[in-house]
CSV table of C-alpha atoms in Angstrom, one decimal:
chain,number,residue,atom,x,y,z
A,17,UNK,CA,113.8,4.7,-73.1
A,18,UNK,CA,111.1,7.0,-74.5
A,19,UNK,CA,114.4,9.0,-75.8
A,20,UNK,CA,115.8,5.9,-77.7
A,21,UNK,CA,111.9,5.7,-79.7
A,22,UNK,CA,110.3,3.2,-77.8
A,23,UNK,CA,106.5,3.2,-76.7
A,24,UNK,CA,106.2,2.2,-73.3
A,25,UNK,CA,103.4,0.5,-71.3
A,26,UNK,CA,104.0,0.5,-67.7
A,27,UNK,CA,102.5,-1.3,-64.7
A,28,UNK,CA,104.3,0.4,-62.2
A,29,UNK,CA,104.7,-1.3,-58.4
A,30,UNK,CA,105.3,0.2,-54.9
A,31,UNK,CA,108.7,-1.9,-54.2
A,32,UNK,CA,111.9,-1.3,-55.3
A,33,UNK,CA,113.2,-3.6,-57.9
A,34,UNK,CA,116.3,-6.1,-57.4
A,35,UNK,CA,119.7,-4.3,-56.7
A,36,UNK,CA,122.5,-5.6,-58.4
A,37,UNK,CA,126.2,-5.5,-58.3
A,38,UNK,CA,128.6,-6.3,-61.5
A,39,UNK,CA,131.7,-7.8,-62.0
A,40,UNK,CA,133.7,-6.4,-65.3
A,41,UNK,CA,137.4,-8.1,-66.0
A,42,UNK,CA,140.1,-6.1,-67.9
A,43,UNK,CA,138.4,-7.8,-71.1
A,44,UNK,CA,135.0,-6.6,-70.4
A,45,UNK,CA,133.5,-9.4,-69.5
A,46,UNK,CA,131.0,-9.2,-66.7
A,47,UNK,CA,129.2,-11.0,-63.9
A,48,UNK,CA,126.2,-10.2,-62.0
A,49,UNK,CA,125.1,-10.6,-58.9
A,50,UNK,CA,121.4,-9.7,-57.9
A,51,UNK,CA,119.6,-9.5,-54.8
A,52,UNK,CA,115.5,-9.5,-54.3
A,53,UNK,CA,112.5,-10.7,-55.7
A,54,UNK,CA,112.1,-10.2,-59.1
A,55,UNK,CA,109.9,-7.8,-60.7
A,56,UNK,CA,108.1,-8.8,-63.6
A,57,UNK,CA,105.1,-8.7,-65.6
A,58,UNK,CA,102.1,-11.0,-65.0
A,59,UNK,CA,99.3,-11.5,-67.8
A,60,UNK,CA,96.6,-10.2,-65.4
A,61,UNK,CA,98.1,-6.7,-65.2
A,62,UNK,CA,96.6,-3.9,-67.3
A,63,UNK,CA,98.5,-3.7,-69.7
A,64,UNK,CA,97.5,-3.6,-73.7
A,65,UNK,CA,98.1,-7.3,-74.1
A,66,UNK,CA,95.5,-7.7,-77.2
A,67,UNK,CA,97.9,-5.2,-79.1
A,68,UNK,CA,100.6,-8.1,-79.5
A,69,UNK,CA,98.5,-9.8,-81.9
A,70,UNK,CA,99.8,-6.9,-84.3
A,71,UNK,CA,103.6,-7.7,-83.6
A,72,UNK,CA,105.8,-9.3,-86.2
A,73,UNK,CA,107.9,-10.7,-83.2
A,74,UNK,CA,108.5,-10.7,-79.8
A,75,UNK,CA,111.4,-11.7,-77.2
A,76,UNK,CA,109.9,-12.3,-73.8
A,77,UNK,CA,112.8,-12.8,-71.1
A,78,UNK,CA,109.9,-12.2,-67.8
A,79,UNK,CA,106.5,-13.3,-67.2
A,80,UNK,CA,104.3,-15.4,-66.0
A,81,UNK,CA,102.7,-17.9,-68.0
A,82,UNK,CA,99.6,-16.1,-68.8
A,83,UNK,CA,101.7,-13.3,-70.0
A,84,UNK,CA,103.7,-15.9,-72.0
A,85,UNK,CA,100.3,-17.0,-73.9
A,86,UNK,CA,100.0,-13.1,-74.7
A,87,UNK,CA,103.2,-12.4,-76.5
A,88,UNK,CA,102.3,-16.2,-78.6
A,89,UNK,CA,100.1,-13.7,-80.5
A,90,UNK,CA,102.9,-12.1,-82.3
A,91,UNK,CA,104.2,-13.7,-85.1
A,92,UNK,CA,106.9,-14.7,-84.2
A,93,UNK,CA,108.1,-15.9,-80.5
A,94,UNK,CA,111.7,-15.9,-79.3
A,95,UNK,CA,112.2,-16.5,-75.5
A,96,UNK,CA,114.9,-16.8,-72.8
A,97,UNK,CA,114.7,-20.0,-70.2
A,98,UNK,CA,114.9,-17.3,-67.5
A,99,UNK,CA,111.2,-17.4,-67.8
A,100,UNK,CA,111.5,-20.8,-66.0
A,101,UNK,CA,110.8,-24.8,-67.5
A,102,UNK,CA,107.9,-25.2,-65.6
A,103,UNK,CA,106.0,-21.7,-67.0
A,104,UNK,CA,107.3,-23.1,-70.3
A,105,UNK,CA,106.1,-26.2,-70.1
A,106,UNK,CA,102.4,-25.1,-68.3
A,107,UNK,CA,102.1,-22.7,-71.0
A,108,UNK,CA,101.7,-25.6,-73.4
A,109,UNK,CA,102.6,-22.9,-76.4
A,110,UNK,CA,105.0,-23.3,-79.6
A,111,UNK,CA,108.3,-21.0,-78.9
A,112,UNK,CA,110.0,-20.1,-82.5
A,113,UNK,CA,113.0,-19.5,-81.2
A,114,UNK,CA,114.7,-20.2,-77.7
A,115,UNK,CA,117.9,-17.9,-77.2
A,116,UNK,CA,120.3,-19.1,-74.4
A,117,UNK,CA,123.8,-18.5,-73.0
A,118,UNK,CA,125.3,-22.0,-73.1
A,119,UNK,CA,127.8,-20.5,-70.9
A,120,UNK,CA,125.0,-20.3,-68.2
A,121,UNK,CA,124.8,-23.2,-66.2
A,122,UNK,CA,120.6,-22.0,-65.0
A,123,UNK,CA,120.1,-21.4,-68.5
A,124,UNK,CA,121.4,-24.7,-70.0
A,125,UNK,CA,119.4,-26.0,-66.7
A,126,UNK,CA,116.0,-24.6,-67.8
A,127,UNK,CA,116.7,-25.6,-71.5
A,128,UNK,CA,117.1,-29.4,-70.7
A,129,UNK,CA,114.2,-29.3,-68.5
A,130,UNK,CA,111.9,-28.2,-71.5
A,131,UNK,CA,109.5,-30.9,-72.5
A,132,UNK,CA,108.2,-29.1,-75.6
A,133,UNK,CA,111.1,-28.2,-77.8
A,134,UNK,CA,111.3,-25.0,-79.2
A,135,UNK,CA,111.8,-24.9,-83.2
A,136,UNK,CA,114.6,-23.4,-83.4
A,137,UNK,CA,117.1,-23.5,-80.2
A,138,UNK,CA,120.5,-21.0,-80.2
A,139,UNK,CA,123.2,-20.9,-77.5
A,140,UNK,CA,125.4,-18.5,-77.7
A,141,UNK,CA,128.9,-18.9,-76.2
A,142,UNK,CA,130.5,-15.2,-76.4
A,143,UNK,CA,133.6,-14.4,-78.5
A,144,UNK,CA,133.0,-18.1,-79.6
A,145,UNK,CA,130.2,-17.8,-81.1
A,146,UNK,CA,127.7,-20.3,-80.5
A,147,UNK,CA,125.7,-23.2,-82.3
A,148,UNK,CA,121.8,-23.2,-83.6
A,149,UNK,CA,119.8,-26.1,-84.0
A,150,UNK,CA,118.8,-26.3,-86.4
A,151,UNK,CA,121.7,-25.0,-88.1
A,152,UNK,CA,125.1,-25.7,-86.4
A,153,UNK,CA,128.2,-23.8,-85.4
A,154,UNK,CA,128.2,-19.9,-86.2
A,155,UNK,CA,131.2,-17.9,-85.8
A,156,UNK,CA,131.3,-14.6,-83.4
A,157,UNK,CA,131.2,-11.0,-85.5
A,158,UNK,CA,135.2,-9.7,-85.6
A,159,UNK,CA,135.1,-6.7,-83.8
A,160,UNK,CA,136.1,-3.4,-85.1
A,161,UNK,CA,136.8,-2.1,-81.6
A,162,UNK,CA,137.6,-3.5,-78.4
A,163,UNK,CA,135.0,-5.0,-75.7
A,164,UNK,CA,134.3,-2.2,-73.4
A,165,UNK,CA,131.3,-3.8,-71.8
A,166,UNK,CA,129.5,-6.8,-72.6
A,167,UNK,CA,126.2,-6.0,-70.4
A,168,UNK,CA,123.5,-6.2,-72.4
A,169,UNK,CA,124.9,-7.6,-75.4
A,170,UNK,CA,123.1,-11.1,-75.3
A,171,UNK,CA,119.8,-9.2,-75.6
A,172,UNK,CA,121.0,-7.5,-78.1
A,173,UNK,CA,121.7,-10.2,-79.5
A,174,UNK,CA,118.1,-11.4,-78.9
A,175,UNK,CA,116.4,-8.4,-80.4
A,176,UNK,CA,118.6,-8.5,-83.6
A,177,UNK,CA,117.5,-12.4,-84.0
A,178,UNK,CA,113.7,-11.5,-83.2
A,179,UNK,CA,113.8,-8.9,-85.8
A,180,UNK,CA,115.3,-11.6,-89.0
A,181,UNK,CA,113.0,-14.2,-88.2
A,182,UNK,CA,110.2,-11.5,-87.6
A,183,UNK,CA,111.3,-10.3,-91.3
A,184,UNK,CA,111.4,-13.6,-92.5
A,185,UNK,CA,115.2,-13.9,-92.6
A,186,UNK,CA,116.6,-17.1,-92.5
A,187,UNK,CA,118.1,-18.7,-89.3
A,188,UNK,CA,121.6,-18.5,-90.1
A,189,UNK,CA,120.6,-14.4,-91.4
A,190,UNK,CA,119.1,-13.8,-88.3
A,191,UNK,CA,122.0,-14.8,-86.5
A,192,UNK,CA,124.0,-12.6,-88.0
A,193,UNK,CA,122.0,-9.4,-87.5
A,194,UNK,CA,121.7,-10.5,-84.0
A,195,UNK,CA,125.5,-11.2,-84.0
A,196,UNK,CA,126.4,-7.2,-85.2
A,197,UNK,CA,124.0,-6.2,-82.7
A,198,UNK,CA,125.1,-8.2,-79.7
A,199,UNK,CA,128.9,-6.6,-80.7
A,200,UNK,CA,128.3,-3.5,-81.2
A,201,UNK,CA,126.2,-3.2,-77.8
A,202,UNK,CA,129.6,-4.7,-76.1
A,203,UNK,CA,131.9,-2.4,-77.9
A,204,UNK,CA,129.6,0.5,-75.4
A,205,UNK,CA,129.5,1.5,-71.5
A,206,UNK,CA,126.4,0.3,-70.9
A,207,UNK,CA,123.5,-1.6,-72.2
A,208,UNK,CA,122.4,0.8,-75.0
């Protein structure tokens, strides 16, 4: 990661971390299977929390809900359910921007368990597309290659939406930039 650019901070923990097996079909879709506890960040690690006050956005897609009330500090904060309705909903915090896989049944699961809404909600639904609200029905980016993998693609997708709305883009803008990235991550072996 430090190779790609990025600045790390880094609790580090004496377990291993969930092992995982994946699925890819002759079209590159994929299907995961994990096994273990989860390994994630908690807000009462030692980490440099106080410096997300300086972010123009941030995705969180693990924490607990202190770390939650951390990343609100940035400007703007886009989330994944995985983090779980009820540290949503005990966090008691605004969420710009909740990004989903309406192809996910735990995911749509979370989302309807929410009792604060988020302000903006996207579910993305593939090579479909997906639909914003608000905002509606978006098209999927035409792809000028083939799908080679699609790990990692709906972060992708994630990051390239964080970054609009962190620029000021508009919704449907940010879409799109998070539509080019989530295609050209699946057009890739791998999730960079």
């Amino acid at each position: 990661l430090k190779r790609l650019g990025l600045k790390l901070s880094v609790k580090w923990v004496d377990r291993p971390t969930r092992r995982g097996v994946s699925f890819i079909d002759s079209n590159g879709e994929r299907a995961i299977i994990v096994m273990g506890d989860r390994i994630q960040p908690s807000g009462d690690d030692p980490l440099p929390w106080e410096e997300l006050s300086n972010y123009q956005g941030v995705f969180i897609s693990a924490g607990d809900m202190v770390a939650l009330k951390y990343c609100r500090m940035a400007k703007i904060l886009t989330a994944t359910p995985r983090l779980g309705a009820n540290t949503i909903n005990n966090s008691k915090i605004d969420i710009d921007a909740l990004i989903s896989s309406k192809l996910d049944p735990y995911e749509e699961s979370m989302t309807k368990q929410l009792i604060k809404k988020p302000k903006i909600k996207i579910a993305t639904e593939g090579s479909l597309g997906g639909e914003s609200c608000p905002g509606g029905k978006y098209d999927a980016i035409k792809l000028k290659g083939s799908v080679v993998d699609s790990y990692g693609s709906g972060d992708s997708f994630a990051a390239g939406v964080t970054a609009g709305l962190a620029s000021g883009w508009s919704i449907k803008e940010s879409i799109s930039l998070g539509a080019i990235c989530g295609a050209n991550c699946c057009q890739k072996f791998g999730p960079y």
